[in-house]
Coordinates of C-alpha atoms in Angstrom, one line a residue:
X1 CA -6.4 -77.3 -111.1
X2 CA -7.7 -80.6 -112.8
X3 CA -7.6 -84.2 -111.3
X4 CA -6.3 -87.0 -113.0
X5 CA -7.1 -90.4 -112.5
X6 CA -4.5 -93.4 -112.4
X7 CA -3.1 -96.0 -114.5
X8 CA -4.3 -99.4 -114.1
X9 CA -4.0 -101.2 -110.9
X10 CA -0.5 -103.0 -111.1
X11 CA 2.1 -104.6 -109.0
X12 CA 5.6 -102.8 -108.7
X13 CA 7.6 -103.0 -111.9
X14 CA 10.8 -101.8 -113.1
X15 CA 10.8 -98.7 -114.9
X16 CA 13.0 -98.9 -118.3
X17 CA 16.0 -97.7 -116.9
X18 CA 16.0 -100.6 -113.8
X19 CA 14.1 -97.6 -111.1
X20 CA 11.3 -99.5 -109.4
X21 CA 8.0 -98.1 -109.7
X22 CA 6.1 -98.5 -106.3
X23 CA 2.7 -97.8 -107.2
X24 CA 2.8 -94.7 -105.7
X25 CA 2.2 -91.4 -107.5
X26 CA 1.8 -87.9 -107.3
X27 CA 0.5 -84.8 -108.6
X28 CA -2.9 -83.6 -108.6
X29 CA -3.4 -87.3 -109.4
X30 CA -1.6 -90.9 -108.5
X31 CA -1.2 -94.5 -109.3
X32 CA -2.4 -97.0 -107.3
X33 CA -1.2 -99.5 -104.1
X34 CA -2.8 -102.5 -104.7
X35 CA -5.6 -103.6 -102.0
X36 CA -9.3 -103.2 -101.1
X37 CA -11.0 -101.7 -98.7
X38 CA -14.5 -102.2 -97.0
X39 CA -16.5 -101.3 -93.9
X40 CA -15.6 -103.6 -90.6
X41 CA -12.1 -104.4 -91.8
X42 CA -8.6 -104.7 -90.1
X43 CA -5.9 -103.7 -92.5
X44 CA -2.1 -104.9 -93.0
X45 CA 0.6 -102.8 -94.9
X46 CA 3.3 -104.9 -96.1
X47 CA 5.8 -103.4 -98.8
X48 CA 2.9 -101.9 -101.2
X49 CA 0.3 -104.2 -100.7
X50 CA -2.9 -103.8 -98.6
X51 CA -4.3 -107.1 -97.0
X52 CA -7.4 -106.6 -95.5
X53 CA -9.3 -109.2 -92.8
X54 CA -13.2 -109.2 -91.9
X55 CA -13.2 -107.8 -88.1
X56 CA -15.8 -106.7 -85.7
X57 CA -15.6 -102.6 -85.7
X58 CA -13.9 -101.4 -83.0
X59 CA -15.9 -99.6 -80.4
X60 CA -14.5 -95.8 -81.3
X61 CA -15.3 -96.8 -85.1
X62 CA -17.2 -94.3 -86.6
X63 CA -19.9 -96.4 -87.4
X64 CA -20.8 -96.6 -83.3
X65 CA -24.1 -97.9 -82.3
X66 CA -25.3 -94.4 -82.0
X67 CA -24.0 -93.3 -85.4
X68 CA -26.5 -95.8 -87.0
X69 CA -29.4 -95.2 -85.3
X70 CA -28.8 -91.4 -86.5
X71 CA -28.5 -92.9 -89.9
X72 CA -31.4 -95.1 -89.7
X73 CA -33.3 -92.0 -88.2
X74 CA -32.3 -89.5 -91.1
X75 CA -33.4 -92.3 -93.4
X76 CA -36.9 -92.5 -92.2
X77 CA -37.3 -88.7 -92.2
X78 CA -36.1 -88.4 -95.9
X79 CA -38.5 -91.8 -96.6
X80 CA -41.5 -90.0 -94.8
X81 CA -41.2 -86.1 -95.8
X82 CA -39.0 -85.3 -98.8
X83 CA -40.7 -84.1 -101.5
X84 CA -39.7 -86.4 -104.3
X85 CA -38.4 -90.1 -104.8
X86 CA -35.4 -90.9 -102.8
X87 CA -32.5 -92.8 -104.5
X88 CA -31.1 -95.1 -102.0
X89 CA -27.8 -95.7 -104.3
X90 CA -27.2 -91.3 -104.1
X91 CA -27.8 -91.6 -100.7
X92 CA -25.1 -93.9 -100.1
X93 CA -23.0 -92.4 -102.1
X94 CA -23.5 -89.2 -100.6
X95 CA -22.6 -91.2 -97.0
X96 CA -19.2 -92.2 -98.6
X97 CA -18.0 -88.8 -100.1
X98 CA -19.5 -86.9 -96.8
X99 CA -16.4 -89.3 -94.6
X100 CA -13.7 -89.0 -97.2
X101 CA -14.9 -85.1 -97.2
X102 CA -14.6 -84.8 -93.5
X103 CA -11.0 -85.3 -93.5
X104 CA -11.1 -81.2 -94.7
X105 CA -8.8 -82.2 -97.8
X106 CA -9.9 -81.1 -100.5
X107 CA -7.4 -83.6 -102.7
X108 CA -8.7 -86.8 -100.8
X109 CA -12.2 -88.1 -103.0
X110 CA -14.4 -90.7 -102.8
X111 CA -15.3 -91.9 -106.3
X112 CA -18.2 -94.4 -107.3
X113 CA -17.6 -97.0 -109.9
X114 CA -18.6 -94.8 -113.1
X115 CA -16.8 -91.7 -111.5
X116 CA -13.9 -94.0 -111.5
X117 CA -14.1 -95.5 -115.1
X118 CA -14.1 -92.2 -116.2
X119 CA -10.8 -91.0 -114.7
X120 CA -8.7 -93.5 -116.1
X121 CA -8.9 -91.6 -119.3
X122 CA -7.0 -89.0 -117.8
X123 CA -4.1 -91.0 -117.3
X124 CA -3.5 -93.4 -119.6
X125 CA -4.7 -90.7 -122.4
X126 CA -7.0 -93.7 -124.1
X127 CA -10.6 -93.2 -124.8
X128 CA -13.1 -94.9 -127.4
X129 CA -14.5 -91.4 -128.6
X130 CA -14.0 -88.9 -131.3
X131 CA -11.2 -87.1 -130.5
X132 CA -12.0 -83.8 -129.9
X133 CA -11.1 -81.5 -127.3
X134 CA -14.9 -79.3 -125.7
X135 CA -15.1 -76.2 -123.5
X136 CA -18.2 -74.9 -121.8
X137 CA -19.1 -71.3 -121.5
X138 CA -19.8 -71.2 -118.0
X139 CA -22.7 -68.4 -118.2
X140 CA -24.0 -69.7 -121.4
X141 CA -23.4 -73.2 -120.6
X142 CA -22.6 -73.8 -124.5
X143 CA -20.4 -76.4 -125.4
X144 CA -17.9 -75.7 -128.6
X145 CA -15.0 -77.7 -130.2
X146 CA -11.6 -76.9 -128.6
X147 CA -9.2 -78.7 -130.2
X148 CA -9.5 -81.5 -133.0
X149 CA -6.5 -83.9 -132.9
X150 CA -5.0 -84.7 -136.1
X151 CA -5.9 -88.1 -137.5
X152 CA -8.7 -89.0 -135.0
X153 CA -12.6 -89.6 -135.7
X154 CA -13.3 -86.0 -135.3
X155 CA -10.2 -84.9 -137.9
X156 CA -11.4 -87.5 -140.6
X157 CA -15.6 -86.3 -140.1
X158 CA -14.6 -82.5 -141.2
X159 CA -15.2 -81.3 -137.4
X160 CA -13.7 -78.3 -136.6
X161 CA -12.0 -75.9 -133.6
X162 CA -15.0 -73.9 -132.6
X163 CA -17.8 -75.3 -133.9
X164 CA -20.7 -75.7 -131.6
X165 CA -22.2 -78.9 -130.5
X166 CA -25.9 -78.6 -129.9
X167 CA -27.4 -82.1 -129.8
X168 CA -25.8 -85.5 -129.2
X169 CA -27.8 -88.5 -130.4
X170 CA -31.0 -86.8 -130.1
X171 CA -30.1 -85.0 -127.0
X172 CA -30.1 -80.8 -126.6
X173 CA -26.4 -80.2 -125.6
X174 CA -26.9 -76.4 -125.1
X175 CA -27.8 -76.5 -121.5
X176 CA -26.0 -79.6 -120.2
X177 CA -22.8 -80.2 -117.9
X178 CA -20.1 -80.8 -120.2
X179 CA -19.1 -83.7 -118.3
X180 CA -22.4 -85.1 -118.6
X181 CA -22.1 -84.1 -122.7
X182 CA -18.6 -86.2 -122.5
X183 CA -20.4 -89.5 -121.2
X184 CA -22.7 -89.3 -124.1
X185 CA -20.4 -88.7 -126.8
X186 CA -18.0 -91.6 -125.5
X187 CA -18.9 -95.0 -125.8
X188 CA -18.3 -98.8 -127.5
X189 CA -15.8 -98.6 -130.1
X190 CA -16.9 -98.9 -133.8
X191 CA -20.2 -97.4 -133.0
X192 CA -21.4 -93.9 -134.3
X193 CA -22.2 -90.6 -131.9
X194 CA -24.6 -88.2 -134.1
X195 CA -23.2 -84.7 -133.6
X196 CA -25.5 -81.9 -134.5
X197 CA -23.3 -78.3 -134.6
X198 CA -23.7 -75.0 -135.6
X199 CA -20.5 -73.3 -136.9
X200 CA -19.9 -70.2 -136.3
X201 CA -17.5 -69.3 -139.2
X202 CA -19.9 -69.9 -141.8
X203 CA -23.3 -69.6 -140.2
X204 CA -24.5 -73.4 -140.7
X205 CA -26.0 -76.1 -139.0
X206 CA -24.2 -78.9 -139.7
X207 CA -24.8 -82.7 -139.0
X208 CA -21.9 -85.4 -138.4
X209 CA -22.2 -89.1 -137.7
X210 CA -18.8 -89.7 -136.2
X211 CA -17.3 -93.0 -135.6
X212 CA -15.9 -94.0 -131.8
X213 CA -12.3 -95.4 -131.7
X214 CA -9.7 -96.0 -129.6
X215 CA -7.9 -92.6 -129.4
X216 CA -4.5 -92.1 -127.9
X217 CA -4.6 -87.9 -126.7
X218 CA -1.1 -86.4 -127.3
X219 CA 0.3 -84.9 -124.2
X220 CA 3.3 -83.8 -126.0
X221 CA 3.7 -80.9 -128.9
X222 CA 6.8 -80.1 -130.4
X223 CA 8.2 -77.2 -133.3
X224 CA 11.7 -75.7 -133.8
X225 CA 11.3 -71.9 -133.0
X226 CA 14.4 -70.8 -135.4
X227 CA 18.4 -70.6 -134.7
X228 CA 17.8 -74.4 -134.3
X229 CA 16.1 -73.8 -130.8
X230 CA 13.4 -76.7 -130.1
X231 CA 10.3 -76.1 -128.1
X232 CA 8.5 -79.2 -126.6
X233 CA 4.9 -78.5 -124.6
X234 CA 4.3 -81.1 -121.9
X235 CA 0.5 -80.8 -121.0
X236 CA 0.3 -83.4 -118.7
X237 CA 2.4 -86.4 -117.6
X238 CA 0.4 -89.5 -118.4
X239 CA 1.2 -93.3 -118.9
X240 CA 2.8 -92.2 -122.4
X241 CA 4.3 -89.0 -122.2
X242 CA 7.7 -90.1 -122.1
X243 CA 7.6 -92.2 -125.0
X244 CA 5.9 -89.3 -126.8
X245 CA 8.5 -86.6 -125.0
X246 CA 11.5 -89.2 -126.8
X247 CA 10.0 -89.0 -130.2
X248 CA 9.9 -85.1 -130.3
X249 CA 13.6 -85.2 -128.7
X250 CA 14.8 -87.3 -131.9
X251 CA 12.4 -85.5 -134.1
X252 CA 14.3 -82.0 -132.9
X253 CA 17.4 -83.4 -133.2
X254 CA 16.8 -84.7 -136.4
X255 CA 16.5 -80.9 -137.7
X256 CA 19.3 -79.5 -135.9
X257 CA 18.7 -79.0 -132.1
X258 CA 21.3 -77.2 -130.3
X259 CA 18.8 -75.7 -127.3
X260 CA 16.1 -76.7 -126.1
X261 CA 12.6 -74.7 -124.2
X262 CA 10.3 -77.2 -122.3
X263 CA 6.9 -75.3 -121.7
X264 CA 4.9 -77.3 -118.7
X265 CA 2.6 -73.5 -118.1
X266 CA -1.0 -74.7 -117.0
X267 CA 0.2 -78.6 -116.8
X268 CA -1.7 -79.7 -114.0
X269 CA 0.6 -82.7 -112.6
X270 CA -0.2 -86.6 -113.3
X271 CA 2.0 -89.6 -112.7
X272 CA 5.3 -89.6 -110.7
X273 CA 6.4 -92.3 -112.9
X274 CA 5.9 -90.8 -116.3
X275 CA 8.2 -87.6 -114.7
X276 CA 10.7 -89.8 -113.9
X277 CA 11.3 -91.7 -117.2
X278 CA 11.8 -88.0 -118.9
X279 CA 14.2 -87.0 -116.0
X280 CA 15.8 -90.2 -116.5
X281 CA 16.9 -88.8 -119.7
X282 CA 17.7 -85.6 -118.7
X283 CA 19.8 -86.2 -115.4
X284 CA 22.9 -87.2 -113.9
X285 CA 22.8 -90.4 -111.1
X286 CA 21.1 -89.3 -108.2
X287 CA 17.9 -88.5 -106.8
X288 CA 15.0 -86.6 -108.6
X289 CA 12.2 -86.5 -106.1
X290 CA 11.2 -88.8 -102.9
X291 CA 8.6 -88.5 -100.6
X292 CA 7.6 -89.1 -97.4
X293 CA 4.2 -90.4 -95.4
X294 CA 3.3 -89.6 -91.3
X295 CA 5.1 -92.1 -90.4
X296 CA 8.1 -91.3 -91.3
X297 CA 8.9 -93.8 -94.4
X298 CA 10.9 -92.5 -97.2
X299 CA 10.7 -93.5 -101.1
X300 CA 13.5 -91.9 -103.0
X301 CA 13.0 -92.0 -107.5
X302 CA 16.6 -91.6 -108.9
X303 CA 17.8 -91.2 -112.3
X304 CA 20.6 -93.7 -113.3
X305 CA 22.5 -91.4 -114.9
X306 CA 22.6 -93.0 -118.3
X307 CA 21.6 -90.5 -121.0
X308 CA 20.0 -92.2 -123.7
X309 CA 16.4 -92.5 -125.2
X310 CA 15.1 -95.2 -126.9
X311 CA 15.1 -93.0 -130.5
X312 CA 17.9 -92.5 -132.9
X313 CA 19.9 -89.5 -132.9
X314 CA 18.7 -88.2 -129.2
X315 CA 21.5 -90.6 -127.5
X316 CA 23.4 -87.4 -125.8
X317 CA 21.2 -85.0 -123.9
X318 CA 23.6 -82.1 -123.1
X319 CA 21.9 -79.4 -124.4
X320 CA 20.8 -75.8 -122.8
X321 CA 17.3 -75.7 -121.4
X322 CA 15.2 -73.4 -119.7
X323 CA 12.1 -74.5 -118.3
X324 CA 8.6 -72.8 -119.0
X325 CA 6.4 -72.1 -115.5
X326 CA 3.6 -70.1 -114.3
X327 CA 1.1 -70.6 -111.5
X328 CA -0.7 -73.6 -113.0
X329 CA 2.0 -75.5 -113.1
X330 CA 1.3 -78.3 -110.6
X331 CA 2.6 -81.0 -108.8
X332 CA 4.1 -83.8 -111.0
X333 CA 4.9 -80.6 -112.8
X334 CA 6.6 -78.8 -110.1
X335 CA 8.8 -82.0 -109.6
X336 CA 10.2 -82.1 -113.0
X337 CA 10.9 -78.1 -113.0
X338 CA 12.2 -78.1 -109.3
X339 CA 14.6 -81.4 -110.3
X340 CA 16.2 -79.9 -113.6
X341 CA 16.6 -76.3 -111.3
X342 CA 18.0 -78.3 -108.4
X343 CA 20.6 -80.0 -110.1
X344 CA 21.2 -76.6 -112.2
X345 CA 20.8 -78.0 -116.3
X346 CA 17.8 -75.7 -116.9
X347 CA 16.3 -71.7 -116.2
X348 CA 13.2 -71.5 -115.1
X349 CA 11.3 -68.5 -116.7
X350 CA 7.7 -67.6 -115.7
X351 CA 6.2 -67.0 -112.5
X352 CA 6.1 -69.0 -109.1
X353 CA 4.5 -72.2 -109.6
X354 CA 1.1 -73.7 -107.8
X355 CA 2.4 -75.1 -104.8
X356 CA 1.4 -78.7 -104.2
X357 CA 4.2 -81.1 -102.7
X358 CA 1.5 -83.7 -101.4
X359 CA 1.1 -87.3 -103.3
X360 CA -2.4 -89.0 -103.7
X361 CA -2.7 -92.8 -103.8
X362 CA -5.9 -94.3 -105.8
X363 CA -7.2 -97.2 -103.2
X364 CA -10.1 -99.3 -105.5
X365 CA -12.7 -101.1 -103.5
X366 CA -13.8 -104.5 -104.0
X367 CA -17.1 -103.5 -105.5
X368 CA -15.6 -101.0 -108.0
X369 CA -15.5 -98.0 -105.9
X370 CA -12.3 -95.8 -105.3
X371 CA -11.3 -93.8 -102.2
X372 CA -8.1 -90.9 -103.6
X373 CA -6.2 -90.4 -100.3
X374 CA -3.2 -87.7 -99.6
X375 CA -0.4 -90.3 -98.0
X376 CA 2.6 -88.3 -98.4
X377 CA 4.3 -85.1 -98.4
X378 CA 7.0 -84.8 -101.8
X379 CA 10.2 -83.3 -101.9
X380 CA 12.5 -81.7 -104.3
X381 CA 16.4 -83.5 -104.6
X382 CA 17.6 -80.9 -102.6
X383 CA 15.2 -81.6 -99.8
X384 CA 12.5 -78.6 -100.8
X385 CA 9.1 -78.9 -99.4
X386 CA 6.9 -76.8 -101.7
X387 CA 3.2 -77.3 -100.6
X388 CA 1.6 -73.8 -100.4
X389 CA 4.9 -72.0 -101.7
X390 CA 5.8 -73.2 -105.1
X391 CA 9.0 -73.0 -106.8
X392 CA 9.8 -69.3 -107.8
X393 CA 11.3 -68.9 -111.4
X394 CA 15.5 -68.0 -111.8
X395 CA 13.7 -65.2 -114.1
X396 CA 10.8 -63.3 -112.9
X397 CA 8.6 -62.7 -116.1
X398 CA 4.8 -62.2 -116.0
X399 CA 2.8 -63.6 -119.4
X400 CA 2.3 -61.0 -122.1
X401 CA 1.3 -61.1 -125.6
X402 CA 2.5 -59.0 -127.9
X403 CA 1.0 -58.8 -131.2
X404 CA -1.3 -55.5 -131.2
X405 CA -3.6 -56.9 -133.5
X406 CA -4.5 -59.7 -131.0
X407 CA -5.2 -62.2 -133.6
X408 CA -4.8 -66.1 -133.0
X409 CA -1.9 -67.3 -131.0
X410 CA 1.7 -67.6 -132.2
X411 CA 4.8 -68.2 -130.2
X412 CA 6.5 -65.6 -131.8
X413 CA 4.3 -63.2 -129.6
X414 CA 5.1 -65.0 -126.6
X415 CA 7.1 -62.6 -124.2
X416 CA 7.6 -65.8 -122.4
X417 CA 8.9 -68.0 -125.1
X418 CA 10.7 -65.4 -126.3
X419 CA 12.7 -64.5 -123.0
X420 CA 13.4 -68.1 -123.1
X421 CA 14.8 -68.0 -126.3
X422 CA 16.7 -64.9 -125.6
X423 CA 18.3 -66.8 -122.2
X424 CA 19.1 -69.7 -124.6
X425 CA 20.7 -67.8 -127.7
X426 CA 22.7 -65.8 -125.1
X427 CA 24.3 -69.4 -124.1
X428 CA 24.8 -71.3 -127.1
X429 CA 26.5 -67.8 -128.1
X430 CA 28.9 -67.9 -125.1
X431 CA 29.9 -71.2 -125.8

């Protein structure tokens, strides 16, 4: 399952609705408690901030007398013997990750300061780039156009889904890391990237100078499937998901809306607060997820029970929903489908989801570093711990297409979609 980064470092605020937002997140990814962190220090919690004072180590520290002279001693052995040049920076680095990795959790990282800069994109959905979505074979290693979002760079050059990128700027792309491809297409807005691509569809090799901008990605889709039944895909929750979740609301509702199917298959999680603000519209007063850390302290998100959005025509939200879920649904995502089941205003339909009920805080060090730590176990409103167990589905349906000519993908061949649609029809008929 992906990781995604948090939103900027900020102290607590009020979310729209008057719920304070404690800097606390969860998901395969987290916001941030404000502090820093270095070696030798004594550390404070207060409330949700981290005060830290220089100290002398304490003598079980893992940073012992002995522990350094082991360093110091692998240090001259790699100086004296290994083959090639040594970085000293990597080597540090490699220190750092090899603690945080020693806790045996595999959600706890240790990023350095470009690792870092890189996963805020994730979260706050804003990038200077192009606007284009890549995947990587992983035997070939080729990179190829995914997606092209309407009205960015890529979508104004004449790039297009599949198209294969084979150099950036001058460098091959055919046998690179896509993450490493990423870095190179990104970079200072209202400069160029020089894509070179071959395109399948019509056998050319293609050149494109592509200008970087500041792209918003949309985690929200949205269509009306027919019999004025709305569909909205949630693909992540990120620091404007809600705000794009309202607009599709109003847009659906503009056109007739009288159900509703909320698809969050393969959404990996994100932030706690960004699930909160849609549940906020969803649900009644009361409690939508809290969590708890080892020692015992509890922070409860509620929904204040006033249904409204902030677009015309979506003032009410009373209509039938059944919630889209399959195994890759994860964490932040597992909170919003195990609230609206808990409190009974949607099915879910799918499979059992992932399984992760444990919250990540994003700790930034003072020299640009970041340390991702697990500091909580989360639980659904009616006290459900789902770490390792997942939240099974009120209907048990396993993903099949259905068009025999296996052409591209339409809804109208999801089984899933379908069922849900089925469910919903079945409802608004009863009425």
């Amino acid at each position: 399952v992906p990781e995604i980064m948090p939103e900027p470092i900020e102290e607590p605020k009020k979310s729209k609705k008057g719920q304070m937002a404690k800097g606390v997140a969860c998901g395969i990814a987290g916001t941030i408690l404000v502090g820093f962190v270095a070696l030798n220090v004594v550390t404070k919690i207060t409330g949700t901030k981290i005060y830290i004072t220089n100290a002398t180590a304490k003598t079980d520290s893992i940073l012992d007398t002995k522990t350094v002279q082991k360093i110091n001693e692998l240090k001259a052995y790699t100086d004296m013997y290994y083959y090639d040049d040594v970085d000293d920076t990597e080597l540090k680095d490699g220190l750092y990750e090899g603690m945080i990795s020693g806790l045996g959790d595999k959600y706890s990282v240790y990023y350095n300061e470009e690792d870092y800069k890189q996963m805020h994109v994730s979260t706050t959905g804003q990038y200077y780039g192009i606007g284009a979505g890549l995947r990587q074979d992983p035997d070939t290693m080729v990179v190829s156009i995914s997606k092209i979002y309407e009205g960015t760079p890529s979508d104004e050059a004449g790039l297009l889904a599949d198209d294969v990128i084979t150099s950036v700027d001058g460098t091959d792309a055919t046998s690179m890391e896509v993450t490493e491809l990423v870095k190179l297409i990104r970079g200072e807005e209202g400069t160029s990237v020089h894509l070179e691509v071959y395109r399948p569809s019509t056998g050319e090799n293609l050149s494109f100078d592509v200008e970087r901008k500041n792209v918003t990605l949309p985690s929200v889709s949205s269509q009306m499937l027919g019999d004025n039944i709305g569909y909205i895909h949630i693909d992540s929750f990120e620091t404007e998901t809600a705000d794009q979740f309202e607009k599709a609301v109003a847009e659906l509702d503009s056109e007739g809306m009288k159900a509703l199917v909320l698809d969050v298959r393969y959404n990996g999680g994100g932030l706690v607060t960004a699930v909160v603000q849609i549940l906020d519209d969803i649900l009644p007063e009361g409690t939508v997820v809290y969590t708890e850390d080892k020692n015992g302290h509890r922070e409860t998100y509620t929904s204040s029970g006033d249904t409204y959005m902030e677009y015309p025509l979506a003032d009410q939200f009373d209509k039938p929903m059944v919630i889209l879920v399959n195994g890759n649904s994860a964490s932040a995502a597992e909170i919003f489908s195990g609230a609206l089941q808990d409190y009974k205003v949607a099915k879910l339909v799918g499979t059992t989801t992932f399984g992760k009920g444990i919250v990540q805080t994003i700790f930034p060090l003072e020299d640009g570093d970041a340390v991702k730590l697990t500091t909580a176990k989360y639980f659904t409103p009616n006290g459900n711990y789902i770490h390792g167990v997942g939240i099974d589905p009120d209907i048990e349906l396993e993903y099949e297409y259905l068009n025999p000519d296996g052409t591209e993908y339409d809804v109208k061949y999801d089984n899933q979609i379908q069922k849900a649609v089925e469910v919903l029809t079945e409802e608004l008929s009863g009425k």
